[in-house]
mmCIF file of C-alpha atoms and ligand atoms in Angstrom:
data_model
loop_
_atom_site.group_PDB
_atom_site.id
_atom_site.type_symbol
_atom_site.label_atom_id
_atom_site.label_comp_id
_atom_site.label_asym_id
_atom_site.label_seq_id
_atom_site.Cartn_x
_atom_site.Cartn_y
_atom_site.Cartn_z
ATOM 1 C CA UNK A 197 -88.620 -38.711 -9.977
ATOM 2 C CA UNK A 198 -87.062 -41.386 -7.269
ATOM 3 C CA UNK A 199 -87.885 -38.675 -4.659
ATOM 4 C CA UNK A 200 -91.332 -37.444 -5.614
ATOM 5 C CA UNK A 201 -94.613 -37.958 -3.620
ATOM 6 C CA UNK A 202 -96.053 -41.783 -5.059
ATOM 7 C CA UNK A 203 -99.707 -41.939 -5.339
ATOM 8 C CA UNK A 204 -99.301 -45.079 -3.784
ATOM 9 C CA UNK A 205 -97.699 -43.990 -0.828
ATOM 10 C CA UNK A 206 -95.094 -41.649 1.149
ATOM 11 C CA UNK A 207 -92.321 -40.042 -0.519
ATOM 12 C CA UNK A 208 -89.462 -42.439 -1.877
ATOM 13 C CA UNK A 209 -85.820 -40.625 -0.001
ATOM 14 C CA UNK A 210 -83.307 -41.395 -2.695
ATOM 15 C CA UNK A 211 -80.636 -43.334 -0.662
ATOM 16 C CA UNK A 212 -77.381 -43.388 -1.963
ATOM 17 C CA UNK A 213 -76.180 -44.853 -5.027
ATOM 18 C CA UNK A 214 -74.143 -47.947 -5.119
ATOM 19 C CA UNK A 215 -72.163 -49.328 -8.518
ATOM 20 C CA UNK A 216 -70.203 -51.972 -9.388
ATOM 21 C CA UNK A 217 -67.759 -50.082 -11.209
ATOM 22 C CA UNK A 218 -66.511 -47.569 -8.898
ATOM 23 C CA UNK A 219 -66.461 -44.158 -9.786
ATOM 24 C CA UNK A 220 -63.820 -42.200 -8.758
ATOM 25 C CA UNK A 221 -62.937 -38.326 -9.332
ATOM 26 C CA UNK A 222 -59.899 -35.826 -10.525
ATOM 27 C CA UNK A 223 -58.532 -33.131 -8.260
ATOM 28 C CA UNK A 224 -56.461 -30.945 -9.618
ATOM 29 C CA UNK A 225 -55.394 -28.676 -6.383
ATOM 30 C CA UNK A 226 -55.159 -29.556 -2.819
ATOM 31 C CA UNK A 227 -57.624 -26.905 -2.026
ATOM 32 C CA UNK A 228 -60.890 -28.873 -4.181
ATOM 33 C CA UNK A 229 -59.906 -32.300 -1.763
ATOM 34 C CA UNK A 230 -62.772 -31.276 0.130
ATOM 35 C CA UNK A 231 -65.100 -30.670 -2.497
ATOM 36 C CA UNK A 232 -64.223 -33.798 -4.143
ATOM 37 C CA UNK A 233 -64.275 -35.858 -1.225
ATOM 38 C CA UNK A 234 -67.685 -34.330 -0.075
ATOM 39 C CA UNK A 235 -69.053 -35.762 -3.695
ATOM 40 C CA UNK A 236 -68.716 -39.471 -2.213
ATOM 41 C CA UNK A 237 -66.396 -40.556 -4.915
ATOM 42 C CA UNK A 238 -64.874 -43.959 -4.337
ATOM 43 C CA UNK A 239 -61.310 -42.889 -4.732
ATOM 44 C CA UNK A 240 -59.065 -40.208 -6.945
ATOM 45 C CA UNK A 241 -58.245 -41.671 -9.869
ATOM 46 C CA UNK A 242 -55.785 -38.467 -11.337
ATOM 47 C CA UNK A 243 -54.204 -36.215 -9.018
ATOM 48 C CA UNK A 244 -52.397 -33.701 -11.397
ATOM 49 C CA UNK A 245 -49.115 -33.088 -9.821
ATOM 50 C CA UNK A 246 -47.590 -30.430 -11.742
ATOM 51 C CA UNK A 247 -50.988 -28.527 -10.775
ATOM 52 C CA UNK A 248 -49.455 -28.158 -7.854
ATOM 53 C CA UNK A 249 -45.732 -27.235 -9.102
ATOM 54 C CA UNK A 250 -47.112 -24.806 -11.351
ATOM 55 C CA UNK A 251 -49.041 -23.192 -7.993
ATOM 56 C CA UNK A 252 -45.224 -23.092 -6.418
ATOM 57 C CA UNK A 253 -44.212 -20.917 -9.524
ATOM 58 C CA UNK A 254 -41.180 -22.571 -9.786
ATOM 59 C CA UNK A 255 -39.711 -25.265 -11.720
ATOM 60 C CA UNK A 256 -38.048 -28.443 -10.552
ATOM 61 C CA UNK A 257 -34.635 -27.455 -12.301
ATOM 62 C CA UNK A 258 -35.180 -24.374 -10.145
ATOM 63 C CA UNK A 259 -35.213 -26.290 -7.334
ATOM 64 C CA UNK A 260 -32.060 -28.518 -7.938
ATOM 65 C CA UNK A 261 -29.928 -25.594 -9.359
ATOM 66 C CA UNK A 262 -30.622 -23.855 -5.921
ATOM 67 C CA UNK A 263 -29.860 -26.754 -4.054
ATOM 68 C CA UNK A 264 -33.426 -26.655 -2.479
ATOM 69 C CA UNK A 265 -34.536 -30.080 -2.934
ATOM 70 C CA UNK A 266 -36.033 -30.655 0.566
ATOM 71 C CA UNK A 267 -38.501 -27.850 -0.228
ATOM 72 C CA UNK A 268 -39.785 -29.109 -3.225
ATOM 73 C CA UNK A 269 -40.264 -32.294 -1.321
ATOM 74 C CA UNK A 270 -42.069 -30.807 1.556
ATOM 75 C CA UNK A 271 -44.492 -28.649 -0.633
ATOM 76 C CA UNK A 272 -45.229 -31.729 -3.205
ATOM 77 C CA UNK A 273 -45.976 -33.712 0.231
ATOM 78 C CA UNK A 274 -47.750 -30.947 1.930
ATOM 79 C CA UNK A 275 -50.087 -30.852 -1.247
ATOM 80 C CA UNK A 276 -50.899 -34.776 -1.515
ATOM 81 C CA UNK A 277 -51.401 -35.413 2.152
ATOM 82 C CA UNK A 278 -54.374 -33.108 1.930
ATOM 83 C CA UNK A 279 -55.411 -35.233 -0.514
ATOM 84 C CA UNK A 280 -54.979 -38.397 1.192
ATOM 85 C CA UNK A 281 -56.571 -37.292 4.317
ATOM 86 C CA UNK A 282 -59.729 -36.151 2.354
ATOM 87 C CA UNK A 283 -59.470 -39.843 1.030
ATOM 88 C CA UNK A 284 -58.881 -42.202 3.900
ATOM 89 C CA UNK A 285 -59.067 -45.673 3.083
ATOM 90 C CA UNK A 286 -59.800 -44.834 -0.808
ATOM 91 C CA UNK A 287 -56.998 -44.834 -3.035
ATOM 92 C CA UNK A 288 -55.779 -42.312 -4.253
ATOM 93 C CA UNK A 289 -53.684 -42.352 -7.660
ATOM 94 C CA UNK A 290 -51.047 -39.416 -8.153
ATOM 95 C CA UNK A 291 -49.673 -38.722 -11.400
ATOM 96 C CA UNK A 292 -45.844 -38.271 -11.531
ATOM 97 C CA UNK A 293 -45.193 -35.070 -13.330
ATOM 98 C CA UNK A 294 -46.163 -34.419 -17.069
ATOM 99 C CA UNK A 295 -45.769 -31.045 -18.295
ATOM 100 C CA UNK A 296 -44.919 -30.717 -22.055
ATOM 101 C CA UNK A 297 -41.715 -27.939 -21.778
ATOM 102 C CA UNK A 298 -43.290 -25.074 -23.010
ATOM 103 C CA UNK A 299 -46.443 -24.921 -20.001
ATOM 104 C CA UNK A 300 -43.085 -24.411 -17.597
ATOM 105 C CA UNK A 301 -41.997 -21.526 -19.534
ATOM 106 C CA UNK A 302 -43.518 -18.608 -17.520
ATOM 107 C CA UNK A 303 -42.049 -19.859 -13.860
ATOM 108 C CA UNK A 304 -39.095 -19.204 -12.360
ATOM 109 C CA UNK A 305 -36.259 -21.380 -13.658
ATOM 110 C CA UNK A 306 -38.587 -21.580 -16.703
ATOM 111 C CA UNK A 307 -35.569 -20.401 -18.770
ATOM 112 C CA UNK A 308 -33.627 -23.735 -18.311
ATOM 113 C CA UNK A 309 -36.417 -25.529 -20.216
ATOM 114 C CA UNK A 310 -35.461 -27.035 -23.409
ATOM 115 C CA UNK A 311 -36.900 -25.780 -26.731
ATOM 116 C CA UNK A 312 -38.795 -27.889 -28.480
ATOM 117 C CA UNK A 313 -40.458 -28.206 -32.094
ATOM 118 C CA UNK A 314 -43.037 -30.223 -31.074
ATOM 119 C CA UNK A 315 -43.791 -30.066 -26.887
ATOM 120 C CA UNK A 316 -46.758 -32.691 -27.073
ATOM 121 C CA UNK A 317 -44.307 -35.370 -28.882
ATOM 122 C CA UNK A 318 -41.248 -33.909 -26.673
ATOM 123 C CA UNK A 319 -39.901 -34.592 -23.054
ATOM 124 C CA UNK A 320 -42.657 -34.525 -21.483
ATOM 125 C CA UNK A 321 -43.991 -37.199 -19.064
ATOM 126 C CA UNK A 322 -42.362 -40.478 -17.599
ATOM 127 C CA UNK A 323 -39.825 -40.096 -20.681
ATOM 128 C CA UNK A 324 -38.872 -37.005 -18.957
ATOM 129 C CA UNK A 325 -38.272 -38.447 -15.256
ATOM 130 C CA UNK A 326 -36.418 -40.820 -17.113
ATOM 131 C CA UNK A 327 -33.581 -38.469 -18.113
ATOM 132 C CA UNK A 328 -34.118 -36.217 -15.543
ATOM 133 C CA UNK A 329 -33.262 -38.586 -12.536
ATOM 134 C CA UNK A 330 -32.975 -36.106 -9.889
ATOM 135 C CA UNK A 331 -36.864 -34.652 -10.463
ATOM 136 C CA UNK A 332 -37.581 -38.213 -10.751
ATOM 137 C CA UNK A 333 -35.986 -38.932 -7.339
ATOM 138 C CA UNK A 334 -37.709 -35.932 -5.713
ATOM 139 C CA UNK A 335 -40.974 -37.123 -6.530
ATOM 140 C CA UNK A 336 -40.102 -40.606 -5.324
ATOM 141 C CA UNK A 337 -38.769 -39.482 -2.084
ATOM 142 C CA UNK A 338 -42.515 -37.721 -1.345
ATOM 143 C CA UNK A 339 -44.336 -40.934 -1.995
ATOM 144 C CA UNK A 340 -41.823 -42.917 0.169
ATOM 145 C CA UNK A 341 -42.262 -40.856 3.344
ATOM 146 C CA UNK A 342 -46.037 -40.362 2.845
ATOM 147 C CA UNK A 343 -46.464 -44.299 2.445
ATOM 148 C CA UNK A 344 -43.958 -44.672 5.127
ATOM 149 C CA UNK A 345 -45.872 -42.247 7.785
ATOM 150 C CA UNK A 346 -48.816 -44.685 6.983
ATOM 151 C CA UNK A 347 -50.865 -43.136 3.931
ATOM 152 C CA UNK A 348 -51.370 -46.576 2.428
ATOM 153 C CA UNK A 349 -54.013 -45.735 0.048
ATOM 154 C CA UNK A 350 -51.434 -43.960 -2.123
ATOM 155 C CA UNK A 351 -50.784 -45.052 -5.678
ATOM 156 C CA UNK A 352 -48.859 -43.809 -8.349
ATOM 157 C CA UNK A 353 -49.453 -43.386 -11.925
ATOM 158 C CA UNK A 354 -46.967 -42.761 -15.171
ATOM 159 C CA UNK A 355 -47.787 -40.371 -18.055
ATOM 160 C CA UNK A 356 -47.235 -41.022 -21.536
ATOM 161 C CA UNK A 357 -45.933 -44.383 -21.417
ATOM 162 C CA UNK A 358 -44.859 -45.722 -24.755
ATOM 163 C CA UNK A 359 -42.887 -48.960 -23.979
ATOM 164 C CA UNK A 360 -43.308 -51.457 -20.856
ATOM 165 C CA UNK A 361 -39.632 -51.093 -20.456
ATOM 166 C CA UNK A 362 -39.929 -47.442 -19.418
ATOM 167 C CA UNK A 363 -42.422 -48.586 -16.430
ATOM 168 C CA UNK A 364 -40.054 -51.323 -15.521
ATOM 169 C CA UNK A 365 -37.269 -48.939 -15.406
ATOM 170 C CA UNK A 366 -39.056 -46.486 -13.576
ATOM 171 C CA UNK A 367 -40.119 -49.670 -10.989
ATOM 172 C CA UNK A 368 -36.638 -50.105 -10.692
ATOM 173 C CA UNK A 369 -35.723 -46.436 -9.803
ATOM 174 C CA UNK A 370 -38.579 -46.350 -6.969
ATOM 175 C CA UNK A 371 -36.937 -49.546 -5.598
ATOM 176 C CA UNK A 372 -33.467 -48.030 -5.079
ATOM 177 C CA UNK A 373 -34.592 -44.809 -3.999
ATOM 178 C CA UNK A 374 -36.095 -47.233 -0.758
ATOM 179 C CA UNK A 375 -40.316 -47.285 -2.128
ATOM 180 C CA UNK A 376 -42.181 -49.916 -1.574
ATOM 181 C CA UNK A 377 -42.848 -50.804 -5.022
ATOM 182 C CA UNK A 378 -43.954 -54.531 -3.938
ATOM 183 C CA UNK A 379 -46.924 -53.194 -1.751
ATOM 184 C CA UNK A 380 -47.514 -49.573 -3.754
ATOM 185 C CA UNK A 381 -50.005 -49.549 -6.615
ATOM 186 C CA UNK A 382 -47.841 -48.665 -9.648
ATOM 187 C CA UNK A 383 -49.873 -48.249 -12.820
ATOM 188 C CA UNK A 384 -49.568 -46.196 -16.768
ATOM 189 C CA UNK A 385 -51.859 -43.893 -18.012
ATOM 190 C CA UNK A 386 -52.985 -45.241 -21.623
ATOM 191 C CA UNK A 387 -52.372 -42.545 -23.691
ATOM 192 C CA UNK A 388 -50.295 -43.547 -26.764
ATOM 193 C CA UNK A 389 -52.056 -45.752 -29.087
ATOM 194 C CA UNK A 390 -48.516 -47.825 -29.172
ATOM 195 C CA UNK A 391 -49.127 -48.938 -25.227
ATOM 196 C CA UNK A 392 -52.738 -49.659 -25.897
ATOM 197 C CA UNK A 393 -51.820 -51.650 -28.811
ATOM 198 C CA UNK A 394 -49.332 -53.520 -26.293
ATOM 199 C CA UNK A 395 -51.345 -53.792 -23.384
ATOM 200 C CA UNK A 396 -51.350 -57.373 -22.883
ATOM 201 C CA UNK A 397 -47.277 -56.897 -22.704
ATOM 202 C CA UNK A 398 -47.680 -53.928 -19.896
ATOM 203 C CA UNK A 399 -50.162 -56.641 -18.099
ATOM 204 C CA UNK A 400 -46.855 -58.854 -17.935
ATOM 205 C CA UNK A 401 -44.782 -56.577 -16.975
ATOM 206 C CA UNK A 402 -46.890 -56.303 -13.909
ATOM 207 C CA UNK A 403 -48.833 -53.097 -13.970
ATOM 208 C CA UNK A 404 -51.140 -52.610 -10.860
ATOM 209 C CA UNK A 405 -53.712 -50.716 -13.085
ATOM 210 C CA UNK A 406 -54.317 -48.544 -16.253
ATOM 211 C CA UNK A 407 -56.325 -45.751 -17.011
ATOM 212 C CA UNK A 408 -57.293 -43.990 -20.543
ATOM 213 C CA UNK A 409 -56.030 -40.355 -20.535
ATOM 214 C CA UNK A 410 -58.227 -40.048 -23.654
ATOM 215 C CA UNK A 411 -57.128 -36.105 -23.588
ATOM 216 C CA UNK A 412 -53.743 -37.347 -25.260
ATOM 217 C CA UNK A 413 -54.598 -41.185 -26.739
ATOM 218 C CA UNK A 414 -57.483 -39.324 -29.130
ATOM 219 C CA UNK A 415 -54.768 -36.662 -30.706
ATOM 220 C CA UNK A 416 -51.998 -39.224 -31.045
ATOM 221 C CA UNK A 417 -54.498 -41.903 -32.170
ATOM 222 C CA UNK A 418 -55.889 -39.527 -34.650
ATOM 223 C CA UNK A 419 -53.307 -36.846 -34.992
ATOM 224 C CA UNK A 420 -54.835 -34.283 -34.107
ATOM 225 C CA UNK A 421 -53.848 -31.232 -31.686
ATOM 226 C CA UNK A 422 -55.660 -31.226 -28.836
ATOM 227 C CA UNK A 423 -55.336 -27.476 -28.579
ATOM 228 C CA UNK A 424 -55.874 -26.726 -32.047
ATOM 229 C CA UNK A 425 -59.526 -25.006 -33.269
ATOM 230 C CA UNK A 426 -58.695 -25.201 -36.706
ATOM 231 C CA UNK A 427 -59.377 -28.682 -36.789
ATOM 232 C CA UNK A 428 -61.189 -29.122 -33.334
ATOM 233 C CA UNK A 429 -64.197 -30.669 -34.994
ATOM 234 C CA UNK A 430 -61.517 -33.506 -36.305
ATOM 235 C CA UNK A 431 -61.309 -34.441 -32.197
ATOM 236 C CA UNK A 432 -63.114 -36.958 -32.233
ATOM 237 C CA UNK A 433 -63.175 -39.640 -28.646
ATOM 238 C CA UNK A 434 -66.008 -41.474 -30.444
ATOM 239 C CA UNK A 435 -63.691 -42.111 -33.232
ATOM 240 C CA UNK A 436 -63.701 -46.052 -34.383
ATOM 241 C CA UNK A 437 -60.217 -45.938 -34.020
ATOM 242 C CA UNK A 438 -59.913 -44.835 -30.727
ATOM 243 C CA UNK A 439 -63.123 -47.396 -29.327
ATOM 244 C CA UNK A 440 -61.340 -50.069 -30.729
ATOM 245 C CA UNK A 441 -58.411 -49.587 -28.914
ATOM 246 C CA UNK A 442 -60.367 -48.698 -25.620
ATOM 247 C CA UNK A 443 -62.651 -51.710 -25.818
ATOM 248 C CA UNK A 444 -60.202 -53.770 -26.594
ATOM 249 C CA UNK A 445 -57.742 -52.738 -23.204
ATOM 250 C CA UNK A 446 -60.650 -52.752 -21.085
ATOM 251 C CA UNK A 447 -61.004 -56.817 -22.279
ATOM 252 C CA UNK A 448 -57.549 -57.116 -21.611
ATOM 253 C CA UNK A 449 -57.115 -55.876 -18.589
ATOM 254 C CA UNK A 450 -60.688 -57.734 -17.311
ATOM 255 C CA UNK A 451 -59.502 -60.681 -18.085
ATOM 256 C CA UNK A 452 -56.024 -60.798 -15.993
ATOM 257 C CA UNK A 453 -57.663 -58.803 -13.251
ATOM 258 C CA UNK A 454 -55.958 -55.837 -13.573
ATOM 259 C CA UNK A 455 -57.797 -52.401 -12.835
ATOM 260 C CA UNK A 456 -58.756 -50.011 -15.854
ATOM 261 C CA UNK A 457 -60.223 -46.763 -15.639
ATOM 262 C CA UNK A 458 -59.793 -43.686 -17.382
ATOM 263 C CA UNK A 459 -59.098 -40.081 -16.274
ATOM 264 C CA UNK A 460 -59.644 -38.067 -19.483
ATOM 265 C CA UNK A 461 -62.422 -35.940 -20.322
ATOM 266 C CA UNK A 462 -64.091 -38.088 -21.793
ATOM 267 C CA UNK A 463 -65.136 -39.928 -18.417
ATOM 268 C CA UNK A 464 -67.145 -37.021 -17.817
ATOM 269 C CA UNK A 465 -69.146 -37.612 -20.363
ATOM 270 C CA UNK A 466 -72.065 -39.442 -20.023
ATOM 271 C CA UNK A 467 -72.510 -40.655 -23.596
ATOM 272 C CA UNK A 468 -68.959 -41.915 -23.707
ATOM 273 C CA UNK A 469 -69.172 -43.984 -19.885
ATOM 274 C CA UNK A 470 -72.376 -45.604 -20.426
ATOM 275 C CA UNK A 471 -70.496 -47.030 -23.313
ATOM 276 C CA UNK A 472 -67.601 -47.842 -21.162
ATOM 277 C CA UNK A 473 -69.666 -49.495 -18.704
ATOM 278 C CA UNK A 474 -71.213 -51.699 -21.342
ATOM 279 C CA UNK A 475 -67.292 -52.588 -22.147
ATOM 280 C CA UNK A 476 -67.016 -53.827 -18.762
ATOM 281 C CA UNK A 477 -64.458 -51.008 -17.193
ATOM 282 C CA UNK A 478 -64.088 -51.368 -13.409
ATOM 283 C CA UNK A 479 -63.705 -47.205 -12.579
ATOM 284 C CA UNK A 480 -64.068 -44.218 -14.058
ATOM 285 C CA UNK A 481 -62.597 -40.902 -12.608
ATOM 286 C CA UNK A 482 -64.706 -37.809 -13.832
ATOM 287 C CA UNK A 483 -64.314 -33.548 -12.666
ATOM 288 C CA UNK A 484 -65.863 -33.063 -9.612
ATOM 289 C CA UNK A 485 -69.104 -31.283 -11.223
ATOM 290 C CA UNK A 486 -69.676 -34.389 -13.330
ATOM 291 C CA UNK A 487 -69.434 -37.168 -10.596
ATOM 292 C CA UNK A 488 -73.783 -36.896 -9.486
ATOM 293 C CA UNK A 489 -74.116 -36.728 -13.348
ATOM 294 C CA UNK A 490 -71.781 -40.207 -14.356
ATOM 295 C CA UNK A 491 -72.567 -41.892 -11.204
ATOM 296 C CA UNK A 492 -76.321 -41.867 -12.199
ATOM 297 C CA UNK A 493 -75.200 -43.053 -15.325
ATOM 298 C CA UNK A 494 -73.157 -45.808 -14.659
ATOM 299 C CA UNK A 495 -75.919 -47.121 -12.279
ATOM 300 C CA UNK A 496 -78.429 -46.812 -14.645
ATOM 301 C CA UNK A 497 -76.095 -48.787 -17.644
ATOM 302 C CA UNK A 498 -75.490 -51.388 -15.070
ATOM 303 C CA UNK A 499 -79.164 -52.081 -13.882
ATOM 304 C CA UNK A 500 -79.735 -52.124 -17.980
ATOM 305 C CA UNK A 501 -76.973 -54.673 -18.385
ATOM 306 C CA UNK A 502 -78.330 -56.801 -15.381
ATOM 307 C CA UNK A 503 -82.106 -56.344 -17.207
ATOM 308 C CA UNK A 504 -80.648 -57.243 -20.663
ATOM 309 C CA UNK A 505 -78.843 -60.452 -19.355
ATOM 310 C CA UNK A 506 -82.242 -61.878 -17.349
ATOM 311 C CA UNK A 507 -84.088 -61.314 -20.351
ATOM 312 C CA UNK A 508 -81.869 -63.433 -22.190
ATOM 313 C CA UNK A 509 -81.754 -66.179 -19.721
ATOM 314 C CA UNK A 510 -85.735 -66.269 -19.663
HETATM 315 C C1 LIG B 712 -55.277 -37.136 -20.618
HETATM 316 O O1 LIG B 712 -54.399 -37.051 -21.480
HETATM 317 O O2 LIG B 712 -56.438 -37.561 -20.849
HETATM 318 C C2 LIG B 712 -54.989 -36.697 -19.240
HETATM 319 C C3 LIG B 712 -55.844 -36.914 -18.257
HETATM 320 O O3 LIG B 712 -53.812 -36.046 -19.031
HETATM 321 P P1 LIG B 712 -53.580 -34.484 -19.382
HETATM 322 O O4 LIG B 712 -54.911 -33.925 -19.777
HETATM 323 O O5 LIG B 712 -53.011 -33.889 -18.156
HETATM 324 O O6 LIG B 712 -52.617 -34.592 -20.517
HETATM 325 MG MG1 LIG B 713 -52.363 -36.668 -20.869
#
């Protein structure tokens, strides 16, 4: 209605909007930077980098058992600078790779992968890196010469953190492998209930930021497959359970200054981010199609919160 003819006067050009919590989006390949930078978004807060492995058709075992590291390298780095250029002086976070073992099956090298029972509770994520130095390293090695060659709005993210010593260690790997870890944003994706639980111990350990994958925190809060129909109904973000532990991060992390956002699905839903907003979370990263949607939303919850709290003062 903002734009409509008044009856009081000329038409009312919607300018754009502005909000206090900045809302940020996902890309998932290099090829939607555009798109996604086009949308205005205030940053990228989950660049999916084994989107972009998977698009190479080849796993990173593949790589190392062929002894063609430096390629992996220059295609993972060909793939984020597009990203960062789309994104200039917005940052940018990049997930280090999380693949549970069995969506590497189909690619070259796929036949290396380990079998597992149970891929979503399995080597999968930062746990992976962990034991897998060498992938690790090759990741590490990208973000050093993009940060190096200037791209200073780059930040990295960890998957499926469980334990603050597994971001510490994986601190300490990026340090010997020559990153900047005292300038680089470093931060965890919150997606076990056991590191929201801990959050206040993942503040001390010095994380630069959090954000909710709420994809994996609402079937390992609730345990309930993600992927599963029979029980989809039973998957539930809205769950009591799962607010509880959001609202209470989102305090947390308020509190000691430290940035929390989320990146799941969930973030592009309205419903669920006006609620978030109310929480007091400082970004939200939604699909490209949903930022217009959420960033009306969050501007709207915010003008209601500013509303709500001069009421009370009157
Ligand atoms: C999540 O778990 O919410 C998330 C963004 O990660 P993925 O969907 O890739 O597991
Ligand atoms: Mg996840």
């Amino acid at each position: 209605e903002e734009c409509g003819a008044s009856p009081k006067g000329p038409a009312i050009v919607a300018s754009p909007i502005i909000t206090a919590t900045s809302v940020k989006v996902n890309v998932s390949m290099p090829e939607a930077a555009a798109r996604a930078a086009a949308t205005g978004a205030d940053g990228v807060g989950l660049l999916r980098i084994e989107h972009l492995i998977i698009g190479m058709n080849k796993t990173p075992s593949w790589y190392i058992k062929h002894d063609k590291q430096e390629q992996l390298i220059n295609e993972l780095m060909d793939g984020i600078r597009t990203v960062l250029d789309a994104f200039r002086g917005k940052s940018v976070w990049v997930r280090t790779l999380d693949s549970p073992t069995d969506e590497f099956l189909n690619m070259e090298g796929g036949e290396d992968e380990p079998h597992e029972h149970n891929p979503m509770l399995g080597f999968r994520g930062l746990r992976r890196d962990l034991r897998q130095k060498e992938q690790f390293r090759m990741q590490a090695e990208c973000f050093r010469r993009l940060w190096e060659a200037g791209y200073h709005n780059l930040g990295i993210m960890f998957p499926l953190v469980q334990h603050p010593r597994e971001f510490l260690a994986a601190k300490e790997s990026f340090r010997e492998w020559g990153v900047d870890v005292e300038h680089m944003d470093l931060g965890i994706m919150v997606e076990i209930p056991a590191s929201a639980i801990i959050i206040d111990e993942f503040i001390k350990a010095g994380i630069d930021f959090c954000s909710f994958g709420t994809n994996d925190l609402v079937q390992y809060t609730l345990a309930v497959d993600r992927n599963n129909g029979l029980i989809g109904e039973m998957y539930e973000p809205e769950h009591p359970a799962v607010m509880r532990l959001i609202a209470s991060c989102i305090e947390q992390c308020r509190e000691a200054g430290v940035e929390c956002s989320i990146c799941g699905q969930a973030g592009s839903d309205p419903k669920f981010v006006k609620w978030l907003v109310n929480q007091g979370i400082a970004s939200v990263s939604a699909n490209i199609d949903a930022i217009q949607k959420i960033r009306e939303t969050v501007a709207k919850t915010e003008k209601q919160i500013l509303l709500n709290a001069a009421l009370k003062k009157n």
